[in-house]
Short mmCIF file of C-alpha atoms and ligand atoms in Angstrom, two decimals:
data_model
loop_
_atom_site.label_atom_id
_atom_site.label_comp_id
_atom_site.label_asym_id
_atom_site.label_seq_id
_atom_site.Cartn_x
_atom_site.Cartn_y
_atom_site.Cartn_z
CA MET B 1 96.08 79.21 100.24
CA SER B 2 97.90 79.83 96.80
CA ASP B 3 101.51 81.16 95.44
CA ALA B 4 101.82 84.81 95.78
CA PRO B 5 101.82 87.13 92.47
CA ALA B 6 104.75 88.07 91.28
CA LYS B 7 103.83 92.02 91.47
CA PRO B 8 103.10 93.87 94.80
CA VAL B 9 99.86 94.61 95.22
CA LEU B 10 98.01 97.50 96.55
CA LEU B 11 95.82 97.18 99.12
CA THR B 12 93.81 101.10 99.15
CA GLY B 13 91.38 100.97 101.86
CA ALA B 14 94.25 99.10 103.88
CA SER B 15 92.89 100.51 108.10
CA GLY B 16 88.94 99.80 107.69
CA ASN B 17 87.86 95.98 108.88
CA LEU B 18 88.09 94.38 105.65
CA GLY B 19 91.14 96.06 104.76
CA ARG B 20 92.82 94.54 107.48
CA MET B 21 91.54 91.48 107.68
CA LEU B 22 92.86 91.35 103.94
CA ALA B 23 96.41 92.76 105.05
CA LYS B 24 97.51 89.46 107.66
CA ALA B 25 95.52 87.21 105.58
CA LEU B 26 97.37 88.00 102.62
CA ALA B 27 100.32 88.69 104.63
CA ALA B 28 100.48 84.95 105.32
CA GLU B 29 99.66 84.01 101.71
CA GLY B 30 103.66 86.19 101.51
CA TRP B 31 101.61 88.02 99.60
CA THR B 32 103.98 91.38 99.09
CA LEU B 33 101.47 94.10 100.32
CA ARG B 34 101.60 98.46 99.96
CA LEU B 35 98.73 99.28 102.26
CA THR B 36 96.99 103.05 101.98
CA ASP B 37 94.21 104.42 104.19
CA ILE B 38 93.83 108.23 104.34
CA THR B 39 93.98 107.09 108.20
CA PRO B 40 96.90 105.32 110.13
CA PHE B 41 97.22 101.77 110.19
CA PRO B 42 96.73 100.25 113.58
CA ASP B 43 98.13 97.51 113.56
CA PRO B 44 101.24 95.85 113.74
CA LEU B 45 102.89 95.46 110.12
CA PRO B 46 102.01 91.89 108.33
CA ALA B 47 105.53 91.07 106.90
CA ASP B 48 106.28 92.42 103.30
CA ALA B 49 103.64 95.09 103.44
CA SER B 50 104.85 98.24 103.27
CA PHE B 51 101.96 101.89 105.21
CA VAL B 52 101.09 105.17 103.41
CA ARG B 53 98.44 107.45 104.03
CA ALA B 54 97.06 108.73 101.64
CA ASP B 55 94.11 110.62 100.49
CA LEU B 56 91.84 109.00 96.99
CA ASN B 57 91.55 112.80 96.04
CA ASP B 58 95.20 112.83 95.31
CA GLY B 59 96.13 111.22 91.99
CA VAL B 60 100.02 111.97 91.57
CA THR B 61 100.36 109.85 95.43
CA ILE B 62 97.74 106.96 94.74
CA LEU B 63 99.93 106.41 90.43
CA ARG B 64 103.11 106.24 93.21
CA LEU B 65 101.29 104.10 95.22
CA ALA B 66 100.13 102.02 92.73
CA GLU B 67 104.28 101.70 90.64
CA GLY B 68 105.58 98.77 89.59
CA CYS B 69 101.74 97.15 91.15
CA GLY B 70 100.35 93.87 89.44
CA ALA B 71 97.27 94.41 91.18
CA ILE B 72 95.28 96.66 92.36
CA VAL B 73 92.84 95.87 95.62
CA HIS B 74 90.17 98.31 96.39
CA LEU B 75 88.43 98.11 99.21
CA GLY B 76 89.28 102.31 99.98
CA GLY B 77 86.46 105.52 99.95
CA VAL B 78 83.15 106.04 101.67
CA SER B 79 81.54 101.98 103.27
CA VAL B 80 78.17 103.60 104.28
CA GLU B 81 75.95 105.83 103.51
CA ARG B 82 76.76 109.55 103.54
CA PRO B 83 75.96 112.86 102.37
CA PHE B 84 76.63 113.72 97.97
CA GLU B 85 79.59 115.88 98.63
CA GLU B 86 81.15 113.74 101.41
CA VAL B 87 81.05 110.32 98.80
CA LEU B 88 82.29 112.73 95.34
CA GLY B 89 86.08 113.03 96.31
CA PRO B 90 86.71 109.16 97.74
CA ASN B 91 84.03 107.50 96.11
CA ILE B 92 84.04 109.37 92.20
CA ARG B 93 86.81 110.75 91.84
CA GLY B 94 89.63 108.28 93.98
CA LEU B 95 88.55 105.91 91.58
CA TYR B 96 89.28 107.88 88.46
CA HIS B 97 92.33 107.74 90.47
CA ILE B 98 92.49 104.22 90.25
CA TYR B 99 91.72 103.22 86.98
CA GLU B 100 94.28 105.49 85.91
CA ALA B 101 97.18 103.88 87.90
CA ALA B 102 95.13 100.93 86.87
CA ARG B 103 95.77 101.33 83.52
CA ARG B 104 99.35 103.26 83.14
CA GLU B 105 100.88 99.49 85.71
CA HIS B 106 98.49 97.10 83.65
CA ALA B 107 97.35 96.44 86.43
CA ARG B 108 94.37 94.26 87.63
CA VAL B 109 91.68 95.66 90.28
CA VAL B 110 90.01 94.02 92.47
CA PHE B 111 86.55 96.03 92.91
CA ALA B 112 85.28 96.05 96.11
CA SER B 113 81.76 96.75 95.67
CA SER B 114 78.24 96.46 96.60
CA ASN B 115 74.31 94.78 97.39
CA HIS B 116 73.90 98.16 97.87
CA SER B 117 74.31 99.54 93.78
CA VAL B 118 71.04 97.30 93.88
CA GLY B 119 69.84 97.77 96.77
CA PHE B 120 66.01 98.60 95.97
CA HIS B 121 65.63 94.44 94.66
CA GLU B 122 62.88 93.18 96.51
CA ARG B 123 64.17 90.33 98.91
CA THR B 124 60.96 88.35 97.07
CA GLU B 125 63.50 88.45 94.25
CA THR B 126 66.32 86.41 92.31
CA ILE B 127 68.44 88.10 90.78
CA PRO B 128 71.42 88.16 87.99
CA ALA B 129 74.41 89.68 88.13
CA ASP B 130 73.83 91.57 84.59
CA THR B 131 70.70 92.62 86.49
CA GLN B 132 69.82 96.05 86.79
CA PHE B 133 71.49 98.86 89.79
CA LEU B 134 68.98 99.43 92.31
CA PRO B 135 71.58 101.76 94.13
CA ASP B 136 70.06 102.82 97.48
CA GLY B 137 72.07 105.53 97.75
CA PHE B 138 74.44 107.84 97.25
CA TYR B 139 77.00 105.24 98.13
CA GLY B 140 75.22 102.44 96.82
CA LEU B 141 75.64 105.25 93.40
CA SER B 142 79.22 105.17 94.05
CA LYS B 143 78.86 100.88 94.00
CA ALA B 144 77.75 101.61 90.57
CA TYR B 145 79.51 104.32 89.08
CA GLY B 146 83.13 101.62 89.86
CA GLU B 147 81.68 98.35 88.37
CA LEU B 148 80.17 101.72 85.67
CA MET B 149 84.09 102.71 85.69
CA GLY B 150 85.66 99.00 85.68
CA ARG B 151 83.68 98.45 82.05
CA LEU B 152 84.90 101.88 80.75
CA TYR B 153 88.16 100.57 81.19
CA TRP B 154 88.12 97.32 80.18
CA PHE B 155 86.62 97.92 76.67
CA LYS B 156 88.59 101.61 75.74
CA HIS B 157 91.69 100.09 78.10
CA GLY B 158 92.05 95.88 78.28
CA VAL B 159 92.38 96.72 82.44
CA GLU B 160 90.69 93.92 83.81
CA SER B 161 88.79 94.18 87.04
CA MET B 162 86.57 91.64 88.97
CA PHE B 163 83.63 93.71 90.85
CA ILE B 164 83.15 91.67 94.34
CA ARG B 165 79.55 92.92 95.27
CA ILE B 166 79.95 91.98 98.88
CA GLY B 167 76.58 91.48 100.54
CA SER B 168 78.09 91.57 104.51
CA SER B 169 81.67 90.75 106.17
CA LEU B 170 81.54 90.99 109.11
CA PRO B 171 82.99 88.08 111.87
CA GLU B 172 79.38 87.14 112.20
CA PRO B 173 76.14 87.61 111.58
CA VAL B 174 74.11 89.63 113.71
CA ASN B 175 70.71 90.56 112.35
CA ALA B 176 68.38 88.34 110.08
CA ARG B 177 68.73 90.49 106.81
CA MET B 178 72.28 88.65 107.20
CA LEU B 179 71.19 85.20 107.50
CA ALA B 180 71.30 85.91 103.71
CA SER B 181 73.70 88.58 103.22
CA TRP B 182 76.19 87.29 105.38
CA LEU B 183 80.10 86.95 103.25
CA SER B 184 82.02 85.59 106.32
CA TYR B 185 85.75 87.12 106.55
CA PRO B 186 87.25 83.58 105.21
CA ASP B 187 85.68 83.29 102.92
CA LEU B 188 86.03 87.02 101.41
CA ALA B 189 89.92 87.07 101.38
CA ARG B 190 89.65 83.87 99.46
CA LEU B 191 87.49 85.60 97.09
CA VAL B 192 90.34 87.70 96.67
CA VAL B 193 93.22 85.36 96.74
CA ARG B 194 91.29 84.09 93.30
CA CYS B 195 90.89 86.92 92.21
CA VAL B 196 94.63 88.10 92.05
CA MET B 197 95.38 84.85 91.29
CA THR B 198 93.33 83.97 88.17
CA GLU B 199 95.09 83.78 85.65
CA LYS B 200 92.85 86.16 83.17
CA VAL B 201 89.81 87.45 84.01
CA GLY B 202 88.31 90.43 82.11
CA CYS B 203 85.46 92.49 83.35
CA ARG B 204 83.55 89.99 85.90
CA VAL B 205 80.57 90.01 88.48
CA VAL B 206 81.05 88.27 91.61
CA TRP B 207 77.78 87.81 94.86
CA GLY B 208 80.64 88.61 97.74
CA ALA B 209 78.02 85.89 100.04
CA SER B 210 78.86 83.30 101.72
CA ASP B 211 77.12 79.18 101.44
CA ASN B 212 73.78 80.32 103.16
CA ALA B 213 70.40 78.51 102.63
CA ARG B 214 68.75 82.15 103.29
CA MET B 215 70.74 83.59 100.34
CA THR B 216 67.76 82.80 97.51
CA TRP B 217 68.31 86.60 96.27
CA TRP B 218 72.00 86.47 93.90
CA ARG B 219 72.72 84.24 90.71
CA ASP B 220 74.17 83.82 87.69
CA ASP B 221 77.42 84.98 88.70
CA GLU B 222 80.80 84.73 87.41
CA ARG B 223 82.54 83.17 90.39
CA ASP B 224 83.30 79.74 88.16
CA VAL B 225 85.80 81.63 85.77
CA LEU B 226 87.64 81.94 89.23
CA GLY B 227 87.00 79.06 90.58
CA TRP B 228 85.89 79.98 94.02
CA ALA B 229 82.87 78.86 96.25
CA PRO B 230 82.17 79.58 99.70
CA ARG B 231 82.58 77.45 102.18
CA ASP B 232 80.99 78.57 105.11
CA SER B 233 77.70 79.16 105.95
CA ALA B 234 75.30 81.99 108.42
CA ASP B 235 72.92 79.10 108.97
CA SER B 236 73.92 78.13 112.67
CA PHE B 237 73.18 80.82 113.56
CA ALA B 238 69.45 81.34 112.75
CA GLY B 239 68.35 79.51 115.72
CA GLN B 240 69.11 83.35 116.80
CA LEU B 241 68.96 85.79 114.27
CA ALA B 242 65.79 84.91 112.90
CA GLY B 243 63.65 86.68 114.27
CA LYS B 244 66.26 90.33 114.58
CA VAL B 245 64.52 92.96 111.95
CA SER B 246 63.34 95.91 112.33
CA GLY B 247 59.70 96.42 112.12
CA ASP B 248 60.40 99.26 109.49
CA PRO B 249 58.30 98.03 106.25
CA ILE B 250 60.93 99.45 103.88
CA GLU B 251 63.75 98.34 105.64
CA GLU B 252 62.46 94.67 105.54
CA ARG B 253 61.20 94.72 102.04
CA TYR B 254 64.46 96.05 100.01
CA MET B 255 68.37 93.37 99.32
CA GLY B 256 70.01 97.19 100.97
CA GLY B 257 67.85 96.54 104.51
CA GLY B 258 67.97 99.89 106.64
CA PHE B 259 69.66 101.82 103.44
CA CYS B 260 66.92 101.86 101.74
CA SER B 261 64.94 103.50 104.34
CA LEU B 262 67.18 106.20 104.88
CA ASP B 263 66.03 109.43 104.92
CA TYR B 264 63.32 107.68 102.25
CA SER B 265 60.58 110.22 101.08
CA ARG B 266 58.55 108.61 98.92
CA GLY B 267 55.69 108.00 100.54
CA GLU B 268 54.20 104.93 99.68
CA PRO B 269 55.88 102.63 98.28
CA PRO B 270 55.70 101.63 94.81
CA PRO B 271 53.25 98.31 95.15
CA GLU B 272 54.61 95.77 92.14
CA SER B 273 59.07 95.62 92.43
CA PHE B 274 60.48 97.12 89.86
CA SER B 275 62.32 94.76 88.04
CA ARG B 276 58.21 93.29 87.68
CA LYS B 277 57.07 97.27 86.49
CA ALA B 278 59.64 99.96 85.92
CA SER B 279 57.08 102.52 85.48
CA ASP B 280 55.84 102.75 89.35
C1 15L P 301 77.91 97.47 103.50
O1 15L P 301 78.05 97.38 101.34
C2 15L P 301 78.36 97.78 103.94
O2 15L P 301 79.80 98.70 103.52
C3 15L P 301 78.51 97.63 105.23
O3 15L P 301 78.42 98.81 105.74
C4 15L P 301 77.22 97.37 105.25
O4 15L P 301 76.83 98.31 105.65
C5 15L P 301 76.65 96.34 104.25
O5 15L P 301 76.45 96.53 103.08
C6 15L P 301 75.93 96.14 104.36
O6 15L P 301 74.28 95.64 102.93
O7 15L P 301 75.75 95.12 105.69
#
């Protein structure tokens, strides 16, 4: 795909599904990787990779792990909706540790943001990357916070960030929603490569979805700066998945799907979308 970066790359959340996939894919590109996670790395270590078990709450260890790195690919932290107290440590304080490390090392951050930072936008909308954050839970809120943290560090300290608002990155889409939101593993790996290897990026957002015909939700991001375009598509799964819907009106109404209906206690949903009528 491309040359390897001159300096090592720190990959957090390395033991998760996306971390394991990226560790393998980036190592195959000849990258020198420092892998970290709070749980042990379950696979054989790829060539030129090391692994250190660490908690994102532990700022001193994060600083040490980032020493000499040119980029931090940050997938670590809570990756699903959880109670606030569980999200707080890894996703809020932990993110501060990542950005402090990036500031000290003059490293770029590639942040695994999420569609759940904007999950309460309606599926009938087509939103640009600079849309309002409408998080659909504490997890989505932590991703919005992460993007704002990146902006703070860019404007105040010149730390570069690429925010990838990942849709649904799984080996295959598994329901009708993912016919829109799916991001294939190879498309994600190629995107991360471009996020690290592109010479100057500043601080930008890219929607993380494959070339899906149903992907009418997200537009106008900054992929052109990276020279990235998705190559895969969920379309061939449409026959088997188009009818795979939840029956839950909240889940099916909003982009964030099941994260929106989780712990939903509003009663009647607002009659109009937030973008059209903010006061509802
Ligand atoms: C995410 O951000 C989650 O990490 C993942 O578990 C999926 O639920 C995905 O979003 C999604 O929206 O499908």
